Tab-separated table of C-alpha atoms and ligand atoms in Angstrom:
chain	number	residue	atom	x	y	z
A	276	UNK	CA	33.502	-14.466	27.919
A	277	UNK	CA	35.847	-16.392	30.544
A	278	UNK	CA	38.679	-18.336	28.583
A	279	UNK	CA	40.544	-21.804	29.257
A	280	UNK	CA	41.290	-22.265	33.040
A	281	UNK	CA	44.431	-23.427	32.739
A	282	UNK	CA	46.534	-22.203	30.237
A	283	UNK	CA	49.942	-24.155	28.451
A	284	UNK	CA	52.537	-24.453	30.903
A	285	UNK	CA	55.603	-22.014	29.474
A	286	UNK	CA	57.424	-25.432	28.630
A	287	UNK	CA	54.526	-26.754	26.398
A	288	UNK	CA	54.071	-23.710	24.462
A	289	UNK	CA	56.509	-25.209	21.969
A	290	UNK	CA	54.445	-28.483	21.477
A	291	UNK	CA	51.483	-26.790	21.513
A	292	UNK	CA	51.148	-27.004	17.813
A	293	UNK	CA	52.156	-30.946	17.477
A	294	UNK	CA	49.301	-31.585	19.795
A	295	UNK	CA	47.880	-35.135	18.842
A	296	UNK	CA	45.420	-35.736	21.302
A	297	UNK	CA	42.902	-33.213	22.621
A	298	UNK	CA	41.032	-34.022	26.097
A	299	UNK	CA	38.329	-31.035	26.632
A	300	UNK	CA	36.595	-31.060	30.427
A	301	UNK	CA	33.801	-28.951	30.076
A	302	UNK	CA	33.445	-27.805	33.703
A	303	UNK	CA	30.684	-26.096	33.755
A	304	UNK	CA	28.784	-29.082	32.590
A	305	UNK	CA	30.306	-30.918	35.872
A	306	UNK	CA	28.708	-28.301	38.220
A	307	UNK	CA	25.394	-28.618	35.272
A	308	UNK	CA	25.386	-32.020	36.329
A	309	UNK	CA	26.155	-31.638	40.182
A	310	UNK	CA	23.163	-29.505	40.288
A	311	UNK	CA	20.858	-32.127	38.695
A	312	UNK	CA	21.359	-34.709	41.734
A	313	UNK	CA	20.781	-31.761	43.974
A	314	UNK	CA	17.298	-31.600	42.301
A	315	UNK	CA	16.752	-35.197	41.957
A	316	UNK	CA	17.552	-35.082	45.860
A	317	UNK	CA	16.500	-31.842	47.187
A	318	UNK	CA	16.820	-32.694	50.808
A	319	UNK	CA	19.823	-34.666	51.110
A	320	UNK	CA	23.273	-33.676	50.337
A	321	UNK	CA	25.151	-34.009	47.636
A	322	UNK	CA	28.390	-35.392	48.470
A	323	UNK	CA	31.002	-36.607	44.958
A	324	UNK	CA	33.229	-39.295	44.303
A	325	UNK	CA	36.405	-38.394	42.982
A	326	UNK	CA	38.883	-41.209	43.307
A	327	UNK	CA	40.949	-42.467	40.077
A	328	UNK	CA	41.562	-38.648	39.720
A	329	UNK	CA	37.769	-38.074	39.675
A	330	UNK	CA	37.544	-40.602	37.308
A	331	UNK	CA	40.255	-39.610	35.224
A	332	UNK	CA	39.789	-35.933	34.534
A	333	UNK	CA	41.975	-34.599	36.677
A	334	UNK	CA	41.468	-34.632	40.484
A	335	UNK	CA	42.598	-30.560	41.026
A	336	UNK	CA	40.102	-28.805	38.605
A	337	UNK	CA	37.399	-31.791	39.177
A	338	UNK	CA	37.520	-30.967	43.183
A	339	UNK	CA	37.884	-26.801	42.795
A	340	UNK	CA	34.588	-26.936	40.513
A	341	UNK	CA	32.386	-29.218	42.765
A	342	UNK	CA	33.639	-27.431	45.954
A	343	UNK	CA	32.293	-24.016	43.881
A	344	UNK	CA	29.343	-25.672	42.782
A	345	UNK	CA	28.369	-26.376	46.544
A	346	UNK	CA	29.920	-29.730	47.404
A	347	UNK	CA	30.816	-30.235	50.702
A	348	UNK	CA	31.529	-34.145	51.137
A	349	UNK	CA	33.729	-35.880	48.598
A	350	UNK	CA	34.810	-39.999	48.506
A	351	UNK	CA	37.971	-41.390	47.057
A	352	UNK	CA	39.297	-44.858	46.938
A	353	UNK	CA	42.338	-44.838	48.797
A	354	UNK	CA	44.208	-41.843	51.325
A	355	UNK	CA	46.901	-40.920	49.484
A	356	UNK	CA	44.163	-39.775	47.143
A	357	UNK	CA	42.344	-38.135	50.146
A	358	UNK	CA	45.707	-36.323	50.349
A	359	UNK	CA	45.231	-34.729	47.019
A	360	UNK	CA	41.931	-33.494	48.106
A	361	UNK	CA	42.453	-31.761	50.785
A	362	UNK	CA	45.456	-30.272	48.919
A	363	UNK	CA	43.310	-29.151	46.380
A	364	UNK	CA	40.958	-27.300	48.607
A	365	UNK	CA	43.453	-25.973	50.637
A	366	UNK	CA	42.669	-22.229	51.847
A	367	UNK	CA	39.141	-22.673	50.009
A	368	UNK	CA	37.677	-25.116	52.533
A	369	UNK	CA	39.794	-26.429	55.001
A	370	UNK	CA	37.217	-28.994	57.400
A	371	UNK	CA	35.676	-30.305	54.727
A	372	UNK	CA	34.954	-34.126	55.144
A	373	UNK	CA	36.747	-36.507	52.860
A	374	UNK	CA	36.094	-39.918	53.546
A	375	UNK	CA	38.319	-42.841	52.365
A	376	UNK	CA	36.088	-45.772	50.711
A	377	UNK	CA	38.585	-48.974	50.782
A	378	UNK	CA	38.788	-48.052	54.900
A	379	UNK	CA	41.522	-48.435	57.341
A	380	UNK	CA	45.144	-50.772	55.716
A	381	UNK	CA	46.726	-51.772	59.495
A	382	UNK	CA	49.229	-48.972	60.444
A	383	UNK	CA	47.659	-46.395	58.072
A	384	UNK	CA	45.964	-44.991	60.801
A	385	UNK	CA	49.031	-42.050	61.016
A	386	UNK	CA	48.254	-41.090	57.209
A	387	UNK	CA	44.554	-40.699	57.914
A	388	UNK	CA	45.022	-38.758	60.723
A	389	UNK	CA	47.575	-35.896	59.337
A	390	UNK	CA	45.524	-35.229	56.884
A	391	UNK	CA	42.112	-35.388	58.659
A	392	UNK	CA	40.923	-37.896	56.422
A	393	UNK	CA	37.832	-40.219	57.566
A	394	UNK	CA	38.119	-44.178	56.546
A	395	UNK	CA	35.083	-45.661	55.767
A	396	UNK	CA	35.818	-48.842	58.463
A	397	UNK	CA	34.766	-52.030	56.801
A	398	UNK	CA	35.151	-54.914	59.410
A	399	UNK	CA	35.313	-55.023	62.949
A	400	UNK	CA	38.820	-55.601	63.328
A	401	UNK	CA	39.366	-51.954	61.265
A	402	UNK	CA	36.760	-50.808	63.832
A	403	UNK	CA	39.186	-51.921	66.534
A	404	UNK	CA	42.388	-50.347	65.027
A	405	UNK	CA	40.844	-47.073	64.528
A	406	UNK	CA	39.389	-47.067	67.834
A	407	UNK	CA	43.054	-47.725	69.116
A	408	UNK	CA	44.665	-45.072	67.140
A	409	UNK	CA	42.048	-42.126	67.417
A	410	UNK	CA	39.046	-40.822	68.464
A	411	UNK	CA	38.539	-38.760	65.299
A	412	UNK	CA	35.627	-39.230	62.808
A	413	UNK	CA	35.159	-42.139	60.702
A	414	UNK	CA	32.292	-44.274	58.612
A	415	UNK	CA	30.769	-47.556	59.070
A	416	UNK	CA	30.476	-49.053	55.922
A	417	UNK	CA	27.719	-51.925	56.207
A	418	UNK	CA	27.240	-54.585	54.018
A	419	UNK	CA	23.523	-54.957	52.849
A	420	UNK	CA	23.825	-57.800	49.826
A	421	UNK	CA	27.037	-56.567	47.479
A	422	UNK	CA	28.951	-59.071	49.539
A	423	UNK	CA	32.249	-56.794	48.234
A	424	UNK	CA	33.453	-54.596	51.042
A	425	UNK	CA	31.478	-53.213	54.444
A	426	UNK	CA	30.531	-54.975	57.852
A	427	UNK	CA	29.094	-58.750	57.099
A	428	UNK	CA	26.011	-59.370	58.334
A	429	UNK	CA	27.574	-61.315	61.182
A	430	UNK	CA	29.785	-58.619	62.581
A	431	UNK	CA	26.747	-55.975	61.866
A	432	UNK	CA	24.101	-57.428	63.966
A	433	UNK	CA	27.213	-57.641	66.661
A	434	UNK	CA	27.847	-54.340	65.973
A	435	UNK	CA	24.371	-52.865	66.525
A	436	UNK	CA	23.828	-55.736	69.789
A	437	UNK	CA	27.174	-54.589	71.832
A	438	UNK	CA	27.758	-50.602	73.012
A	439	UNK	CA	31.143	-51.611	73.901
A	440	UNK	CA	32.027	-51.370	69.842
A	441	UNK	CA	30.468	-47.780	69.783
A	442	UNK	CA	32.602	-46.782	72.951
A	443	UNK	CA	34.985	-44.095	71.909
A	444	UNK	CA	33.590	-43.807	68.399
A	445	UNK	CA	33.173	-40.503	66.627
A	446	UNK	CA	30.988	-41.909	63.822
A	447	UNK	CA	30.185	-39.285	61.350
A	448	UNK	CA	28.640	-41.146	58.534
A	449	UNK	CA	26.923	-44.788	58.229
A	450	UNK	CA	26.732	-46.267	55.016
A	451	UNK	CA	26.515	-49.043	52.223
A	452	UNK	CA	26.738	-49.375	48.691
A	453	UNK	CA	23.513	-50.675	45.733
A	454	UNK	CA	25.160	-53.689	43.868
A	455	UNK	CA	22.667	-53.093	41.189
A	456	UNK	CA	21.554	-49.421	41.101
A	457	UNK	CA	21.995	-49.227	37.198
A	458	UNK	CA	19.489	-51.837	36.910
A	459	UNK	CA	16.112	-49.805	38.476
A	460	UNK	CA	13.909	-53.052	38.140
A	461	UNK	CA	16.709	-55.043	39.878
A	462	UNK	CA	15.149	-56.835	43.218
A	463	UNK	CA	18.031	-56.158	45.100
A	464	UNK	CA	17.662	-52.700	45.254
A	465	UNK	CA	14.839	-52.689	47.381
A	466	UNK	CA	16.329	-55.452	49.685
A	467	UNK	CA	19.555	-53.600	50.400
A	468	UNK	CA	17.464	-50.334	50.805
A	469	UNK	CA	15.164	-52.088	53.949
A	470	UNK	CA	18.924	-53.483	55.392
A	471	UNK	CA	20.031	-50.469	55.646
A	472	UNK	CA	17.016	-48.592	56.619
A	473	UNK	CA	17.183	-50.971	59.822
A	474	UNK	CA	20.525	-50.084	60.602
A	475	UNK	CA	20.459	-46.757	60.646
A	476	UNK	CA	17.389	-46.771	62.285
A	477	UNK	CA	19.401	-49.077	64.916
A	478	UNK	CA	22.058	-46.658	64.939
A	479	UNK	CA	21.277	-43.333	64.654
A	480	UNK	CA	20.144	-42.882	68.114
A	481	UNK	CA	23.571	-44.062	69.386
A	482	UNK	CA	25.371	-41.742	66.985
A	483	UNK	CA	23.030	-38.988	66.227
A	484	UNK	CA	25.450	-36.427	64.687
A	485	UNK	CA	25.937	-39.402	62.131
A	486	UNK	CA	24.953	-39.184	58.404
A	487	UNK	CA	23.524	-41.997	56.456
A	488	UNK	CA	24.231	-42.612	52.749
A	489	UNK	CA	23.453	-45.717	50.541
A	490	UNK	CA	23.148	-44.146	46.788
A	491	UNK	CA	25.732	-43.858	43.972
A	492	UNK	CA	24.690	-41.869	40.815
A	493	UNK	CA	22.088	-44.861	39.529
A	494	UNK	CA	20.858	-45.209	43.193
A	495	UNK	CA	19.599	-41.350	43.466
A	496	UNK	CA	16.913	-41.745	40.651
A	497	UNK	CA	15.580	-45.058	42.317
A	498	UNK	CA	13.376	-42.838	44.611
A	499	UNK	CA	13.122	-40.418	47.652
A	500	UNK	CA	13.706	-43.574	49.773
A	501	UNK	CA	17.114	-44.305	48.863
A	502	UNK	CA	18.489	-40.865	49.209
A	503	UNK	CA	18.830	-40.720	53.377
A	504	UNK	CA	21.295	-38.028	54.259
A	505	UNK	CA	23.475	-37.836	51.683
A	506	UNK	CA	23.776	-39.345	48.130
A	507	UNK	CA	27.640	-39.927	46.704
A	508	UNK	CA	27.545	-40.102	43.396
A	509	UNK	CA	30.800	-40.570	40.437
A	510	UNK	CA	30.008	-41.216	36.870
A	511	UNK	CA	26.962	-39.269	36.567
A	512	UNK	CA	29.154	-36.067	37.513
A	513	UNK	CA	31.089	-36.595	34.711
A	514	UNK	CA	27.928	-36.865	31.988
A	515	UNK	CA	28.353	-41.295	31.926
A	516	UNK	CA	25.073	-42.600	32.306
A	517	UNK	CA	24.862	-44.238	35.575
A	518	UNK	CA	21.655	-46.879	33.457
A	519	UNK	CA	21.976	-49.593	31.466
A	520	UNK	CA	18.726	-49.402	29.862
A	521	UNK	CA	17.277	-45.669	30.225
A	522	UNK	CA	18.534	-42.706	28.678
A	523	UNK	CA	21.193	-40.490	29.832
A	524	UNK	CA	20.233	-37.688	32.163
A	525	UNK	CA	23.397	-36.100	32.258
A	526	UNK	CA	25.430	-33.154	30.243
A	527	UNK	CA	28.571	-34.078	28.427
A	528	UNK	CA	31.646	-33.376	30.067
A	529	UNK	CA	34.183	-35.044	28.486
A	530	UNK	CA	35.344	-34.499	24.666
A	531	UNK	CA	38.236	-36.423	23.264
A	532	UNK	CA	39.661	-35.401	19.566
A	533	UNK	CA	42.632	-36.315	18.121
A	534	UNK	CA	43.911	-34.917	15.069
A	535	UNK	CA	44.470	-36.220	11.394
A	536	UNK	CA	47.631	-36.325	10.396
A	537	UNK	CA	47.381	-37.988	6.664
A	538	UNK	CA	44.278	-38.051	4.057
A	539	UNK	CA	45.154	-40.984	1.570
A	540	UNK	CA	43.966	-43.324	-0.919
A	541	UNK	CA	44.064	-46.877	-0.362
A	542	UNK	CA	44.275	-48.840	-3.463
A	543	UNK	CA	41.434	-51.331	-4.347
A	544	UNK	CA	41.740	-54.684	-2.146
A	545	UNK	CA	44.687	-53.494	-0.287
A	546	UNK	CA	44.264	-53.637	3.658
A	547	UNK	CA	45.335	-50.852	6.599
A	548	UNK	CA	46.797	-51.497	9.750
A	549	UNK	CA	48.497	-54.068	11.831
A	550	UNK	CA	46.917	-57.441	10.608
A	551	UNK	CA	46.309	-56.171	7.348
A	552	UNK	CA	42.371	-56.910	8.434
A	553	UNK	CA	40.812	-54.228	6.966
A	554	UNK	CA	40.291	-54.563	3.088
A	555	UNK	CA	38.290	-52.780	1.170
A	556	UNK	CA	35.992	-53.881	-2.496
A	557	UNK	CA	37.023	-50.365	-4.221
A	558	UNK	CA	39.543	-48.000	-3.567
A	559	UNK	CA	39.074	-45.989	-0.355
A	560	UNK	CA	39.985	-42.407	1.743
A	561	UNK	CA	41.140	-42.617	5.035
A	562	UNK	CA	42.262	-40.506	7.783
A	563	UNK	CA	45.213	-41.373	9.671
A	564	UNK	CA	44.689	-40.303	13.277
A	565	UNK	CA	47.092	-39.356	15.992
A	566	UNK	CA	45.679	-41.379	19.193
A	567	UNK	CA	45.230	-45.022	19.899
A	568	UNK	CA	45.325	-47.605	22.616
A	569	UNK	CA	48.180	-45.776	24.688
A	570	UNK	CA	45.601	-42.798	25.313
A	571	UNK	CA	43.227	-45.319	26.271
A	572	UNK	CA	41.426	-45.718	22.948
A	573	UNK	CA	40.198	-49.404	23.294
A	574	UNK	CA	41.931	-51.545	20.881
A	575	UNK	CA	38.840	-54.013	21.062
A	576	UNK	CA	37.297	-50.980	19.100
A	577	UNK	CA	39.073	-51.941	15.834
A	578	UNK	CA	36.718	-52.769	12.895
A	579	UNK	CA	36.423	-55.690	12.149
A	580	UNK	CA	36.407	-56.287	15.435
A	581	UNK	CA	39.783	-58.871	16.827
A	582	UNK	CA	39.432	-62.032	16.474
A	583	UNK	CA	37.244	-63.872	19.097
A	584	UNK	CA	35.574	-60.890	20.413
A	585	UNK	CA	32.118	-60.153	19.695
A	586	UNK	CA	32.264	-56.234	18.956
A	587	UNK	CA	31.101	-53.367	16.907
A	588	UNK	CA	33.741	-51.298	16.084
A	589	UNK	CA	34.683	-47.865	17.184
A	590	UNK	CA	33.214	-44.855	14.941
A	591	UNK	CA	34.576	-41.430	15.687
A	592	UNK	CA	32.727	-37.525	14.247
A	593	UNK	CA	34.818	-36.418	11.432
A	594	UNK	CA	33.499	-33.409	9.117
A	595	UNK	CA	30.031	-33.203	11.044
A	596	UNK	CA	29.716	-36.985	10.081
A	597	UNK	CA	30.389	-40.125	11.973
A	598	UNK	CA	32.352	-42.671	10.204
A	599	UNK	CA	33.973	-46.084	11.292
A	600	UNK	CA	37.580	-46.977	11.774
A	601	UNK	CA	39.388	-49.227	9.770
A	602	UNK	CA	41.392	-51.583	11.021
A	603	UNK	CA	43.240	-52.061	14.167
A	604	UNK	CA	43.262	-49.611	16.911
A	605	UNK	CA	47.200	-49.097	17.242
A	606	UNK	CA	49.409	-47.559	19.606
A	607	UNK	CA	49.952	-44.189	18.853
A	608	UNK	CA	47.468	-44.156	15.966
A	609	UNK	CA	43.612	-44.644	14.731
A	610	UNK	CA	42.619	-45.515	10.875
A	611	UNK	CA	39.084	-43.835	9.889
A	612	UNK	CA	37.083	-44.832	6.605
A	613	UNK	CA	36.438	-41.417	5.268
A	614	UNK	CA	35.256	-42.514	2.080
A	615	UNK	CA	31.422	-41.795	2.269
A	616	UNK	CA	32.549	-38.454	2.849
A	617	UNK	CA	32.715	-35.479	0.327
A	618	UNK	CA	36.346	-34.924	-0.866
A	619	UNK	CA	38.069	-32.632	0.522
A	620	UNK	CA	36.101	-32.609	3.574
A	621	UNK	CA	38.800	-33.513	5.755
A	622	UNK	CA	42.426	-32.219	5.216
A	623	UNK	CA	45.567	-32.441	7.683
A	624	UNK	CA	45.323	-31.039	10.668
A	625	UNK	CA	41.492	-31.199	11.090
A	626	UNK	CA	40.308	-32.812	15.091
A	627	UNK	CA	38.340	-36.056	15.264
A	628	UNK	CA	36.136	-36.231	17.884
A	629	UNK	CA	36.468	-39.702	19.679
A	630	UNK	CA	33.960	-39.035	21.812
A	631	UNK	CA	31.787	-36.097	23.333
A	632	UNK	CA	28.458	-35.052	22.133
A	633	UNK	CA	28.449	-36.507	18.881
A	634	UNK	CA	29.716	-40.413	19.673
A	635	UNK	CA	28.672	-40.498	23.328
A	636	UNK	CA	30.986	-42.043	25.932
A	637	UNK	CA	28.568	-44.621	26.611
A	638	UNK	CA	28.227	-45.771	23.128
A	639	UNK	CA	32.078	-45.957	22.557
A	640	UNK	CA	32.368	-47.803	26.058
A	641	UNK	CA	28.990	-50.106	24.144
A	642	UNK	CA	31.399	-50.667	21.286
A	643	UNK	CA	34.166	-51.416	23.130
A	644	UNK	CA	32.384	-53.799	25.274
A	645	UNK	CA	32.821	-51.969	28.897
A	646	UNK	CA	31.570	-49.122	30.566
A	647	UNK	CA	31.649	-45.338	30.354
A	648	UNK	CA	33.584	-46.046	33.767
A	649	UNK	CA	36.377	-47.419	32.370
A	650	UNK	CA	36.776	-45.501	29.193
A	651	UNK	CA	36.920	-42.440	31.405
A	652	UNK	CA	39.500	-44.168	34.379
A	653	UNK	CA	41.383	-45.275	31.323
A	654	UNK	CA	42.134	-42.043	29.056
A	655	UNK	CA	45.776	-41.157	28.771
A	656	UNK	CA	48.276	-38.869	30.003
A	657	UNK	CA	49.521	-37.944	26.583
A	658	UNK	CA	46.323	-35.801	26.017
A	659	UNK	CA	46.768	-31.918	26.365
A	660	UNK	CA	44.329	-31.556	28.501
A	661	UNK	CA	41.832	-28.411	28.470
A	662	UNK	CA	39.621	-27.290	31.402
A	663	UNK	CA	36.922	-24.709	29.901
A	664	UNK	CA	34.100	-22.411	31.548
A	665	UNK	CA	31.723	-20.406	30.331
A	666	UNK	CA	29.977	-23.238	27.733
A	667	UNK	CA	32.559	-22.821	24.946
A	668	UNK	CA	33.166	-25.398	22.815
A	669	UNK	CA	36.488	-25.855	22.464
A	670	UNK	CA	37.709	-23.982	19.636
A	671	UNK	CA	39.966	-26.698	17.414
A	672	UNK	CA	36.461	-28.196	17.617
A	673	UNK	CA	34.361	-24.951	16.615
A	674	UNK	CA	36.944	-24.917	13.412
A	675	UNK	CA	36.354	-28.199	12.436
A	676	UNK	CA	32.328	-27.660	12.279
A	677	UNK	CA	31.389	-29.995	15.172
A	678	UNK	CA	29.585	-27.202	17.092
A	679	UNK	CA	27.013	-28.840	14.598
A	680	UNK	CA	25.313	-32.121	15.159
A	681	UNK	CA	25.614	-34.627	13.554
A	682	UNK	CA	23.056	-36.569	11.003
B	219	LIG	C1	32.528	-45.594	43.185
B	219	LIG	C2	31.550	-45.550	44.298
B	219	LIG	C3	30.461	-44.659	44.269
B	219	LIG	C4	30.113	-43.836	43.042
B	219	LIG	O1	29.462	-44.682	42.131
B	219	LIG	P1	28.914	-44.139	40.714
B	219	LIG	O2	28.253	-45.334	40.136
B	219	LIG	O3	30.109	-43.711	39.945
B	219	LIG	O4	27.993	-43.013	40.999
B	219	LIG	C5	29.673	-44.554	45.400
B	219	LIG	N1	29.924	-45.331	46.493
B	219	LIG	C6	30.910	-46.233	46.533
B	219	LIG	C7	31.105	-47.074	47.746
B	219	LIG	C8	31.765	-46.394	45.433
B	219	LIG	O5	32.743	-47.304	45.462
C-alpha cells in the first residue's frame, strides 16, 4: 500500500499531535474524477482549471496528479498563478500550455512571456497589446451571452470581418464561457453554443492549428455538441457538483475533520456560544470542536441560523452519526449537539468530519447558503493538510469509525 504523499515537514512534527483541523485530498479520486470527463468527452481533450490554488487544495499536488492522470492543458485566473504551474511541472512537462483566463493587464505582457504563459485576450485593445509585444500563442476569448469577460459582440464580428486583426497572431485556442451550464434546461445554453459554433466555424480556417473550447464541468454533460476541442473543467475535478438540480457525478475529494477537544454537559436552559442563542429544554452533551470560521467554516452555518438570514444550520458526522451544531460558528471553534448520541460515543480527541462523504460539500455549501465553489476557495491555511493515494481513508478517520456510512 502507497502511504501519505507528503509527509510532516521536520518542523511540524512537534505539532503534529495538537492538530485541530484535518484537510484530507484524496488524490486519487481527483484523477477518478479527471477520467470521468474524459469519458463523458471521449474525443475532446480534457484540459483543468486550477486557479485559487486549484480551488483551494493546493495548486502543487492538484497540478502533479492531473499532469499524471493525462492532463495536458490547464487554466488559472491570473499569471502569477500560471507561474506556479509551470513551476510545478517543471522537468515533468515543460511545453505544456497554460493559459491565463482574466487575459492580458497593460504591461504584463513581459510576465506572460518568461514564463510561456498564454492570456486568454478578451478585447481588442488586449488583442493589440499582445500583438505589439509578441508573436507567441494566445486565446481569443469570445463573448457569446455571459456579458462578463471575452470579445463583445461588436468587436467579434470586427474581429472575424478584418484579417488585419489576425495578422501576426499565433492563436492557439478560441473560446467562451456557458453562463448557465449548471442549469441543463437553461435556454441560454443552446444560444451561446450556436454563437460560438459560428465563430469558430468563422475562424478556424484562418487559424487552423487553433483549439476551440466553450464547456466548464456543468457544460460537458450538456451533450457531444458543446464539447468542441477541448472541455476545461474546475469544480467537478474536485468531487463539487457542477448541477443545481441533478445528482452528483463526481467522487469525493475533499474531507475536512476537526477534532473534539471537550465532551460536556450543558445544564437545562442554559445556552452555548457567542450570543448565548442556543438553549436547550433539558440538559444536553456537546462536543466542543477545534475549527470555525477562520478555516473557512461558514459562520452563517450556526444553528439557529443569525439573525436575518434564512438558513439551515451546519451538521457535521460525529460517531458514524450526523448531528447539528449548536450555536454560533466561532473563530477558532464549532459547538455540536451530541446528545441523541449514545454516551460515551464521543470522547476527546475523536475527528469530526465537516465535510467529505458523509455531509457532502454541496450540502454544507446548501446550508450555508453558497456553493461547493466557495466552501472549497474558502478553506483555511490552519488545516494540516494531507495528500493520500492508493484509496485510504485517512486513518484519524478509520479510528473514529467513519469508514462506515452513515444512517
Ligand atoms: C472557472 C472557469 C471554468 C471552470 O468552471 P467549473 O464550473 O469550475 O468547471 C472554466 N472556464 C472559465 C472561463 C472559468 O472562469
Amino acid at each position: 500500500m502507497r502511504t501519505k504523499s507528503s509527509a510532516p515537514a521536520p518542523a511540524d512534527a512537534p505539532f503534529e499531535a495538537d492538530a485541530g483541523g484535518v484537510l484530507t485530498i484524496n488524490l486519487d479520486a481527483l484523477a477518478a474524477n479527471y477520467r470521468r470527463f474524459q469519458d463523458t468527452a471521449p474525443h475532446a481533450e480534457v484540459g483543468a482549471v486550477v486557479k485559487a490554488n486549484a480551488y483551494g487544495l493546493g495548486l502543487k499536488p492538484v497540478v502533479a496528479a492531473l499532469a499524471e492522470a493525462g492532463c495536458g492543458s490547464f487554466f488559472v485566473a491570473e499569471a502569477s498563478e500560471g507561474r506556479a504551474v509551470r513551476e510545478a511541472l517543471a522537468g515533468r512537462a515543460d511545453d505544456v500550455p497554460i493559459y491565463v483566463l482574466n487575459g492580458l493587464m497593460a504591461g504584463a505582457a513581459p510576465a506572460f512571456i518568461e514564463y510561456g504563459l498564454r492570456p486568454c485576450l478578451s478585447s481588442l485593445a488586449e488583442i493589440g497589446e499582445w500583438k505589439a509585444a509578441t508573436h507567441l500563442p494566445c486565446a481569443i476569448h469570445f463573448d457569446t451571452g455571459m456579458n462578463r469577460l471575452g470579445l463583445t459582440a461588436g468587436e467579434t464580428a470586427e474581429f472575424m470581418a478584418s484579417n488585419t486583426w489576425s495578422e501576426g497572431l499565433d492563436v492557439a485556442l478560441l473560446m467562451s464561457h456557458l453562463a448557465c451550464a449548471d442549469d441543463p434546461d437553461h435556454e441560454l445554453n443552446a444560444i451561446q453554443r450556436e454563437r460560438f459554433a459560428h465563430i469558430v466555424d468563422t475562424l478556424q480556417p484562418r487559424f487552423p492549428r487553433a483549439v476551440a473550447s466553450l464547456a466548464n464541468s456543468g457544460g460537458a454533460f450538456l451533450g457531444a455538441d458543446y464539447h468542441f476541442d477541448l472541455i476545461r473543467p474546475g469544480i467537478g475535478l474536485y468531487g463539487g457538483n457542477p448541477f443545481t438540480a441533478r445528482d452528483n457525478p463526481f467522487e469525493t475529494v475533499v474531507t475536512v475533520e476537526a477534532r473534539v477537544l471537550q465532551v460536556k454537559d450543558v445544564p437545562a436552559g442554559e445556552s452555548t456560544g457567542y450570543g448565548a442563542s442556543s438553549t436547550g429544554e433539558g440538559v444536553r452533551r456537546v462536543a466542543v470542536l477545534a475549527a470555525g470560521y477562520a478555516d473557512g467554516y461558514f459562520r452563517s452555518l450556526s444553528f439557529p441560523s443569525l439573525p436575518g438570514l434564512q438558513a439551515q444550520g451546519g451538521v457535521v458526522a460525529l460517531a458514524g452519526r450526523i448531528v447539528p451544531i449548536a450555536g454560533r460558528v466561532s473563530m477558532d471553534l464549532i459547538v455540536a449537539d451530541i446528545t441523541s448520541l449514545a454516551e460515551g460515543a464521543v470522547s476527546r480527541g475523536d475527528m469530526a468530519e465537516l465535510v467529505g462523504r458523509h455531509v457532502p460539500l454541496d450540502e454544507v455549501a446548501k446550508r450555508a447558503g453558497t456553493l461547493g465553489y466557495e466552501i472549497l476557495t474558502s478553506l483555511g491555511e490552519r488545516y494540516r493538510r494531507h495528500y493520500t493515494r492508493g484509496g485510504r481513508i485517512p486513518s484519524s478517520a478509520a479510528d473514529n469509525n467513519m469508514g462506515r456510512s452513515v444512517s
